[in-house]
Amino acid sequence: MRILALETSAVTASVAVTEDEKLLAQYFQNSGLTHSATLMPMATALLENTGLKLEEMDVIAVATGPGSFTGIRIGVAAAKGLAWPGDKPCAPCSTLESMAWQCAHLDGEVCAVMDARRNQVYNARFLAQDGNLTRLTPDRAVGLDELTAEVEKSGKTQILVGDGTALCYNAFEAAGIPTRRMPPNLVFQTAWGVARAALRLARAGELVPAGRLSPQYHRLSQAERERLERMGQNKS
């Protein structure tokens, strides 16, 4: 099964093509340039340089969140655009699960974290064992103090992955929680992780048509929060 995967949930952007569990090619960029300017040229160049065509892809996969609201929208829109002409099935992948797949070769508890600001992180926890993942929590936006207290109760070493790693590492270390950090080349989100999460969805029969792809933010946007705050002030 060939999968074209897109990852735009944070500052980094990447595109990958996989065949089952084999990575055929991946382009990764951490330059700070906008995803709207870089994503499609990366996808086009990757296919051209590998001698593959969009028509040869079996699945279009994308990280649907959580993460940057703008980045996720760009990724989802691009995935729909790539899937619709050939009516390709799509894999709506959790950003956090996709990151956790980068740690699946390490046995232990994986704590996937993204900085959600306001002393919160987007988080999901997994058990990695024998190259597979078992989910321990749903995707969520959670306070850093709450997450620290939760993992402290597990008493197990936490394998940290994601752009919230440094934030959590400091909090976990202060609480005496044994912690391992993924190396710099594996700590950020990658399209390979998205492709691996997509393969699990495909095997479970959980692919969707392009029209059903939608962002999964797991938190209100700043504009929505401010609107609700103004409404509350007006009522008082």
PDB file of C-alpha atoms in Angstrom:
ATOM      1  CA  MET A   1       0.000   0.000   0.000  1.00  0.00           C
ATOM      2  CA  ARG A   2       1.472   3.337  -1.080  1.00  0.00           C
ATOM      3  CA  ILE A   3       0.686   6.315   1.126  1.00  0.00           C
ATOM      4  CA  LEU A   4       1.329   9.992   0.429  1.00  0.00           C
ATOM      5  CA  ALA A   5       1.462  11.739   3.804  1.00  0.00           C
ATOM      6  CA  LEU A   6       1.427  15.426   4.766  1.00  0.00           C
ATOM      7  CA  GLU A   7       2.432  17.006   8.081  1.00  0.00           C
ATOM      8  CA  THR A   8       1.833  20.726   8.739  1.00  0.00           C
ATOM      9  CA  SER A   9       0.633  20.834  12.335  1.00  0.00           C
ATOM     10  CA  ALA A  10       3.456  23.001  13.691  1.00  0.00           C
ATOM     11  CA  VAL A  11       6.464  25.044  12.522  1.00  0.00           C
ATOM     12  CA  THR A  12       7.958  22.111  10.630  1.00  0.00           C
ATOM     13  CA  ALA A  13       6.499  20.786   7.399  1.00  0.00           C
ATOM     14  CA  SER A  14       7.090  17.447   5.734  1.00  0.00           C
ATOM     15  CA  VAL A  15       5.839  15.172   2.986  1.00  0.00           C
ATOM     16  CA  ALA A  16       6.526  11.444   2.690  1.00  0.00           C
ATOM     17  CA  VAL A  17       5.754   8.476   0.488  1.00  0.00           C
ATOM     18  CA  THR A  18       5.719   5.018   2.037  1.00  0.00           C
ATOM     19  CA  GLU A  19       5.001   1.521   0.820  1.00  0.00           C
ATOM     20  CA  ASP A  20       3.537  -0.441   3.710  1.00  0.00           C
ATOM     21  CA  GLU A  21       6.071   0.177   6.514  1.00  0.00           C
ATOM     22  CA  LYS A  22       8.926   1.128   4.175  1.00  0.00           C
ATOM     23  CA  LEU A  23       9.833   4.791   3.769  1.00  0.00           C
ATOM     24  CA  LEU A  24      10.443   5.503   0.068  1.00  0.00           C
ATOM     25  CA  ALA A  25      11.111   9.245   0.400  1.00  0.00           C
ATOM     26  CA  GLN A  26      10.583  12.159   2.759  1.00  0.00           C
ATOM     27  CA  TYR A  27      11.067  15.915   2.497  1.00  0.00           C
ATOM     28  CA  PHE A  28      11.346  17.788   5.788  1.00  0.00           C
ATOM     29  CA  GLN A  29      11.609  21.528   6.327  1.00  0.00           C
ATOM     30  CA  ASN A  30      12.125  23.532   9.528  1.00  0.00           C
ATOM     31  CA  SER A  31      12.859  26.934   8.044  1.00  0.00           C
ATOM     32  CA  GLY A  32       9.900  28.870   9.438  1.00  0.00           C
ATOM     33  CA  LEU A  33       8.460  29.537   5.973  1.00  0.00           C
ATOM     34  CA  THR A  34       4.677  29.376   5.655  1.00  0.00           C
ATOM     35  CA  HIS A  35       3.233  25.977   4.823  1.00  0.00           C
ATOM     36  CA  SER A  36       0.992  27.502   2.160  1.00  0.00           C
ATOM     37  CA  ALA A  37       4.143  28.385   0.220  1.00  0.00           C
ATOM     38  CA  THR A  38       6.159  25.210   0.829  1.00  0.00           C
ATOM     39  CA  LEU A  39       3.826  22.208   1.120  1.00  0.00           C
ATOM     40  CA  MET A  40       2.634  21.647  -2.441  1.00  0.00           C
ATOM     41  CA  PRO A  41       6.045  22.348  -4.055  1.00  0.00           C
ATOM     42  CA  MET A  42       7.524  19.786  -1.646  1.00  0.00           C
ATOM     43  CA  ALA A  43       4.887  17.206  -2.586  1.00  0.00           C
ATOM     44  CA  THR A  44       5.338  17.841  -6.295  1.00  0.00           C
ATOM     45  CA  ALA A  45       9.134  17.631  -6.112  1.00  0.00           C
ATOM     46  CA  LEU A  46       9.041  14.478  -3.985  1.00  0.00           C
ATOM     47  CA  LEU A  47       6.856  12.637  -6.492  1.00  0.00           C
ATOM     48  CA  GLU A  48       8.907  13.852  -9.441  1.00  0.00           C
ATOM     49  CA  ASN A  49      12.236  12.880  -7.878  1.00  0.00           C
ATOM     50  CA  THR A  50      11.024   9.407  -6.946  1.00  0.00           C
ATOM     51  CA  GLY A  51       9.494   8.779 -10.372  1.00  0.00           C
ATOM     52  CA  LEU A  52       6.082   8.241  -8.805  1.00  0.00           C
ATOM     53  CA  LYS A  53       2.724   9.709  -9.784  1.00  0.00           C
ATOM     54  CA  LEU A  54      -0.193  10.827  -7.689  1.00  0.00           C
ATOM     55  CA  GLU A  55      -2.312   8.228  -9.476  1.00  0.00           C
ATOM     56  CA  GLU A  56      -0.082   5.501  -8.016  1.00  0.00           C
ATOM     57  CA  MET A  57      -0.870   6.473  -4.424  1.00  0.00           C
ATOM     58  CA  ASP A  58      -3.408   4.272  -2.630  1.00  0.00           C
ATOM     59  CA  VAL A  59      -4.046   6.609   0.304  1.00  0.00           C
ATOM     60  CA  ILE A  60      -3.642  10.326   1.053  1.00  0.00           C
ATOM     61  CA  ALA A  61      -2.820  10.879   4.722  1.00  0.00           C
ATOM     62  CA  VAL A  62      -2.677  14.079   6.739  1.00  0.00           C
ATOM     63  CA  ALA A  63      -2.200  15.148  10.339  1.00  0.00           C
ATOM     64  CA  THR A  64      -5.610  16.581  11.260  1.00  0.00           C
ATOM     65  CA  GLY A  65      -4.644  17.845  14.705  1.00  0.00           C
ATOM     66  CA  PRO A  66      -4.146  18.933  17.313  1.00  0.00           C
ATOM     67  CA  GLY A  67      -1.698  21.684  16.476  1.00  0.00           C
ATOM     68  CA  SER A  68      -1.507  25.049  14.762  1.00  0.00           C
ATOM     69  CA  PHE A  69      -4.983  26.021  13.580  1.00  0.00           C
ATOM     70  CA  THR A  70      -3.632  27.551  10.374  1.00  0.00           C
ATOM     71  CA  GLY A  71      -1.173  24.748   9.718  1.00  0.00           C
ATOM     72  CA  ILE A  72      -3.806  22.057  10.157  1.00  0.00           C
ATOM     73  CA  ARG A  73      -6.220  23.840   7.828  1.00  0.00           C
ATOM     74  CA  ILE A  74      -3.519  24.078   5.154  1.00  0.00           C
ATOM     75  CA  GLY A  75      -2.682  20.387   5.458  1.00  0.00           C
ATOM     76  CA  VAL A  76      -6.299  19.228   5.379  1.00  0.00           C
ATOM     77  CA  ALA A  77      -7.105  21.448   2.389  1.00  0.00           C
ATOM     78  CA  ALA A  78      -4.048  20.152   0.517  1.00  0.00           C
ATOM     79  CA  ALA A  79      -4.952  16.527   1.265  1.00  0.00           C
ATOM     80  CA  LYS A  80      -8.468  17.066  -0.048  1.00  0.00           C
ATOM     81  CA  GLY A  81      -7.110  18.669  -3.207  1.00  0.00           C
ATOM     82  CA  LEU A  82      -4.771  15.729  -3.810  1.00  0.00           C
ATOM     83  CA  ALA A  83      -7.411  13.086  -3.083  1.00  0.00           C
ATOM     84  CA  TRP A  84     -10.462  14.408  -4.930  1.00  0.00           C
ATOM     85  CA  PRO A  85      -9.346  14.045  -8.598  1.00  0.00           C
ATOM     86  CA  GLY A  86      -8.725  10.312  -8.232  1.00  0.00           C
ATOM     87  CA  ASP A  87     -11.286   9.756  -5.480  1.00  0.00           C
ATOM     88  CA  LYS A  88      -8.501   8.510  -3.205  1.00  0.00           C
ATOM     89  CA  PRO A  89      -9.341   7.325   0.319  1.00  0.00           C
ATOM     90  CA  CYS A  90      -7.898   9.511   3.056  1.00  0.00           C
ATOM     91  CA  ALA A  91      -6.411   8.860   6.473  1.00  0.00           C
ATOM     92  CA  PRO A  92      -7.226  11.540   9.097  1.00  0.00           C
ATOM     93  CA  CYS A  93      -4.289  11.026  11.468  1.00  0.00           C
ATOM     94  CA  SER A  94      -3.841  12.245  15.012  1.00  0.00           C
ATOM     95  CA  THR A  95      -0.768  14.469  15.178  1.00  0.00           C
ATOM     96  CA  LEU A  96       0.080  13.016  18.577  1.00  0.00           C
ATOM     97  CA  GLU A  97      -0.246   9.381  17.527  1.00  0.00           C
ATOM     98  CA  SER A  98       1.825  10.120  14.428  1.00  0.00           C
ATOM     99  CA  MET A  99       4.634  11.445  16.627  1.00  0.00           C
ATOM    100  CA  ALA A 100       4.380   8.458  18.940  1.00  0.00           C
ATOM    101  CA  TRP A 101       5.040   6.081  16.029  1.00  0.00           C
ATOM    102  CA  GLN A 102       8.535   7.584  15.862  1.00  0.00           C
ATOM    103  CA  CYS A 103       9.139   5.985  19.284  1.00  0.00           C
ATOM    104  CA  ALA A 104       7.408   2.649  18.710  1.00  0.00           C
ATOM    105  CA  HIS A 105      10.743   0.825  18.493  1.00  0.00           C
ATOM    106  CA  LEU A 106      11.426   1.777  22.116  1.00  0.00           C
ATOM    107  CA  ASP A 107       9.561  -0.248  24.741  1.00  0.00           C
ATOM    108  CA  GLY A 108       7.977   1.994  27.375  1.00  0.00           C
ATOM    109  CA  GLU A 109       5.497   4.805  27.912  1.00  0.00           C
ATOM    110  CA  VAL A 110       5.498   7.465  25.198  1.00  0.00           C
ATOM    111  CA  CYS A 111       4.326  10.952  26.089  1.00  0.00           C
ATOM    112  CA  ALA A 112       3.613  12.945  22.906  1.00  0.00           C
ATOM    113  CA  VAL A 113       3.425  16.660  23.638  1.00  0.00           C
ATOM    114  CA  MET A 114       2.944  19.912  21.740  1.00  0.00           C
ATOM    115  CA  ASP A 115       3.116  23.355  23.314  1.00  0.00           C
ATOM    116  CA  ALA A 116      -0.449  24.707  23.409  1.00  0.00           C
ATOM    117  CA  ARG A 117       0.522  27.953  25.211  1.00  0.00           C
ATOM    118  CA  ARG A 118      -1.050  29.260  28.438  1.00  0.00           C
ATOM    119  CA  ASN A 119       0.783  26.562  30.436  1.00  0.00           C
ATOM    120  CA  GLN A 120      -1.055  23.853  28.501  1.00  0.00           C
ATOM    121  CA  VAL A 121       0.104  21.118  26.166  1.00  0.00           C
ATOM    122  CA  TYR A 122      -1.636  19.005  23.581  1.00  0.00           C
ATOM    123  CA  ASN A 123      -0.954  15.493  24.785  1.00  0.00           C
ATOM    124  CA  ALA A 124      -1.642  11.799  24.380  1.00  0.00           C
ATOM    125  CA  ARG A 125       0.127   8.926  26.103  1.00  0.00           C
ATOM    126  CA  PHE A 126       0.900   5.526  24.613  1.00  0.00           C
ATOM    127  CA  LEU A 127       2.536   2.242  25.538  1.00  0.00           C
ATOM    128  CA  ALA A 128       5.176   1.222  22.995  1.00  0.00           C
ATOM    129  CA  GLN A 129       5.901  -2.487  22.886  1.00  0.00           C
ATOM    130  CA  ASP A 130       7.382  -4.744  20.219  1.00  0.00           C
ATOM    131  CA  GLY A 131       7.073  -2.035  17.563  1.00  0.00           C
ATOM    132  CA  ASN A 132       3.393  -1.336  18.233  1.00  0.00           C
ATOM    133  CA  LEU A 133       1.444   1.298  20.147  1.00  0.00           C
ATOM    134  CA  THR A 134      -1.368   0.963  22.664  1.00  0.00           C
ATOM    135  CA  ARG A 135      -3.185   4.187  23.448  1.00  0.00           C
ATOM    136  CA  LEU A 136      -3.353   5.100  27.151  1.00  0.00           C
ATOM    137  CA  THR A 137      -5.230   8.412  26.854  1.00  0.00           C
ATOM    138  CA  PRO A 138      -7.233  10.283  24.228  1.00  0.00           C
ATOM    139  CA  ASP A 139      -5.839  13.326  22.463  1.00  0.00           C
ATOM    140  CA  ARG A 140      -6.436  16.325  24.695  1.00  0.00           C
ATOM    141  CA  ALA A 141      -5.398  19.807  25.756  1.00  0.00           C
ATOM    142  CA  VAL A 142      -4.210  19.495  29.350  1.00  0.00           C
ATOM    143  CA  GLY A 143      -2.506  21.699  31.909  1.00  0.00           C
ATOM    144  CA  LEU A 144       1.198  21.010  32.399  1.00  0.00           C
ATOM    145  CA  ASP A 145       0.719  20.589  36.165  1.00  0.00           C
ATOM    146  CA  GLU A 146      -2.125  18.119  35.605  1.00  0.00           C
ATOM    147  CA  LEU A 147      -0.079  16.064  33.129  1.00  0.00           C
ATOM    148  CA  THR A 148       2.911  16.021  35.490  1.00  0.00           C
ATOM    149  CA  ALA A 149       0.754  14.722  38.337  1.00  0.00           C
ATOM    150  CA  GLU A 150      -0.738  12.055  36.064  1.00  0.00           C
ATOM    151  CA  VAL A 151       2.538  10.621  34.808  1.00  0.00           C
ATOM    152  CA  GLU A 152       4.044  10.819  38.294  1.00  0.00           C
ATOM    153  CA  LYS A 153       1.439   8.262  39.419  1.00  0.00           C
ATOM    154  CA  SER A 154       2.482   5.821  36.678  1.00  0.00           C
ATOM    155  CA  GLY A 155       5.964   5.568  38.155  1.00  0.00           C
ATOM    156  CA  LYS A 156       7.403   4.705  34.747  1.00  0.00           C
ATOM    157  CA  THR A 157      10.019   6.392  32.594  1.00  0.00           C
ATOM    158  CA  GLN A 158       8.404   8.765  30.095  1.00  0.00           C
ATOM    159  CA  ILE A 159       9.692   8.904  26.516  1.00  0.00           C
ATOM    160  CA  LEU A 160       9.042  12.470  25.350  1.00  0.00           C
ATOM    161  CA  VAL A 161       8.441  13.396  21.715  1.00  0.00           C
ATOM    162  CA  GLY A 162       7.108  16.571  20.107  1.00  0.00           C
ATOM    163  CA  ASP A 163       7.805  20.292  20.174  1.00  0.00           C
ATOM    164  CA  GLY A 164       6.636  20.422  23.798  1.00  0.00           C
ATOM    165  CA  THR A 165       9.440  18.095  24.890  1.00  0.00           C
ATOM    166  CA  ALA A 166      11.654  20.748  26.512  1.00  0.00           C
ATOM    167  CA  LEU A 167       8.695  22.223  28.393  1.00  0.00           C
ATOM    168  CA  CYS A 168       7.637  18.845  29.799  1.00  0.00           C
ATOM    169  CA  TYR A 169      11.171  17.640  30.436  1.00  0.00           C
ATOM    170  CA  ASN A 170      11.808  20.504  32.833  1.00  0.00           C
ATOM    171  CA  ALA A 171       8.517  19.928  34.669  1.00  0.00           C
ATOM    172  CA  PHE A 172       9.000  16.145  34.870  1.00  0.00           C
ATOM    173  CA  GLU A 173      12.600  16.442  36.051  1.00  0.00           C
ATOM    174  CA  ALA A 174      11.539  18.879  38.781  1.00  0.00           C
ATOM    175  CA  ALA A 175       8.972  16.310  39.943  1.00  0.00           C
ATOM    176  CA  GLY A 176      11.545  13.511  39.922  1.00  0.00           C
ATOM    177  CA  ILE A 177       9.935  11.656  36.998  1.00  0.00           C
ATOM    178  CA  PRO A 178      12.462   9.572  35.010  1.00  0.00           C
ATOM    179  CA  THR A 179      12.431  10.928  31.479  1.00  0.00           C
ATOM    180  CA  ARG A 180      13.981  10.213  28.086  1.00  0.00           C
ATOM    181  CA  ARG A 181      13.975  12.703  25.219  1.00  0.00           C
ATOM    182  CA  MET A 182      13.953  11.729  21.581  1.00  0.00           C
ATOM    183  CA  PRO A 183      17.024  13.004  19.684  1.00  0.00           C
ATOM    184  CA  PRO A 184      16.775  16.227  17.649  1.00  0.00           C
ATOM    185  CA  ASN A 185      16.233  14.377  14.356  1.00  0.00           C
ATOM    186  CA  LEU A 186      13.197  12.533  15.752  1.00  0.00           C
ATOM    187  CA  VAL A 187      11.685  14.975  18.234  1.00  0.00           C
ATOM    188  CA  PHE A 188       9.566  16.935  15.734  1.00  0.00           C
ATOM    189  CA  GLN A 189       6.498  15.814  13.819  1.00  0.00           C
ATOM    190  CA  THR A 190       7.242  14.009  10.557  1.00  0.00           C
ATOM    191  CA  ALA A 191       5.201  12.879   7.586  1.00  0.00           C
ATOM    192  CA  TRP A 192       6.660   9.389   8.053  1.00  0.00           C
ATOM    193  CA  GLY A 193       4.881   9.231  11.427  1.00  0.00           C
ATOM    194  CA  VAL A 194       1.664  10.332   9.717  1.00  0.00           C
ATOM    195  CA  ALA A 195       2.091   7.599   7.106  1.00  0.00           C
ATOM    196  CA  ARG A 196       2.617   4.979   9.816  1.00  0.00           C
ATOM    197  CA  ALA A 197      -0.505   6.141  11.655  1.00  0.00           C
ATOM    198  CA  ALA A 198      -2.353   6.042   8.330  1.00  0.00           C
ATOM    199  CA  LEU A 199      -1.287   2.437   7.775  1.00  0.00           C
ATOM    200  CA  ARG A 200      -2.889   1.495  11.099  1.00  0.00           C
ATOM    201  CA  LEU A 201      -6.106   3.256  10.059  1.00  0.00           C
ATOM    202  CA  ALA A 202      -6.078   1.481   6.695  1.00  0.00           C
ATOM    203  CA  ARG A 203      -5.590  -1.922   8.306  1.00  0.00           C
ATOM    204  CA  ALA A 204      -8.450  -1.152  10.717  1.00  0.00           C
ATOM    205  CA  GLY A 205     -10.773  -0.119   7.873  1.00  0.00           C
ATOM    206  CA  GLU A 206     -10.973   3.469   9.153  1.00  0.00           C
ATOM    207  CA  LEU A 207     -10.126   5.437   6.000  1.00  0.00           C
ATOM    208  CA  VAL A 208     -12.552   8.150   4.900  1.00  0.00           C
ATOM    209  CA  PRO A 209     -13.434   9.964   1.657  1.00  0.00           C
ATOM    210  CA  ALA A 210     -11.881  13.393   1.137  1.00  0.00           C
ATOM    211  CA  GLY A 211     -15.144  15.134   1.983  1.00  0.00           C
ATOM    212  CA  ARG A 212     -15.007  13.795   5.525  1.00  0.00           C
ATOM    213  CA  LEU A 213     -11.552  15.159   6.311  1.00  0.00           C
ATOM    214  CA  SER A 214     -11.793  17.868   8.944  1.00  0.00           C
ATOM    215  CA  PRO A 215      -9.439  19.546  11.439  1.00  0.00           C
ATOM    216  CA  GLN A 216      -9.445  18.285  15.027  1.00  0.00           C
ATOM    217  CA  TYR A 217      -8.368  21.246  17.122  1.00  0.00           C
ATOM    218  CA  HIS A 218      -9.176  19.978  20.649  1.00  0.00           C
ATOM    219  CA  ARG A 219      -9.389  23.563  21.865  1.00  0.00           C
ATOM    220  CA  LEU A 220     -11.197  26.761  20.940  1.00  0.00           C
ATOM    221  CA  SER A 221      -9.255  29.287  18.893  1.00  0.00           C
ATOM    222  CA  GLN A 222      -8.036  32.482  20.581  1.00  0.00           C
ATOM    223  CA  ALA A 223     -10.698  34.476  18.710  1.00  0.00           C
ATOM    224  CA  GLU A 224     -13.428  32.120  19.946  1.00  0.00           C
ATOM    225  CA  ARG A 225     -12.130  32.273  23.528  1.00  0.00           C
ATOM    226  CA  GLU A 226     -12.037  36.059  23.455  1.00  0.00           C
ATOM    227  CA  ARG A 227     -15.585  36.186  22.041  1.00  0.00           C
ATOM    228  CA  LEU A 228     -16.888  33.962  24.845  1.00  0.00           C
ATOM    229  CA  GLU A 229     -15.069  36.107  27.413  1.00  0.00           C
ATOM    230  CA  ARG A 230     -16.709  39.259  25.999  1.00  0.00           C
ATOM    231  CA  MET A 231     -20.118  37.572  26.072  1.00  0.00           C
ATOM    232  CA  GLY A 232     -19.578  36.634  29.723  1.00  0.00           C
ATOM    233  CA  GLN A 233     -18.575  40.196  30.605  1.00  0.00           C
ATOM    234  CA  ASN A 234     -21.618  41.616  28.842  1.00  0.00           C
ATOM    235  CA  LYS A 235     -23.958  39.293  30.763  1.00  0.00           C
ATOM    236  CA  SER A 236     -22.457  40.403  34.047  1.00  0.00           C
TER     237      SER A 236
END
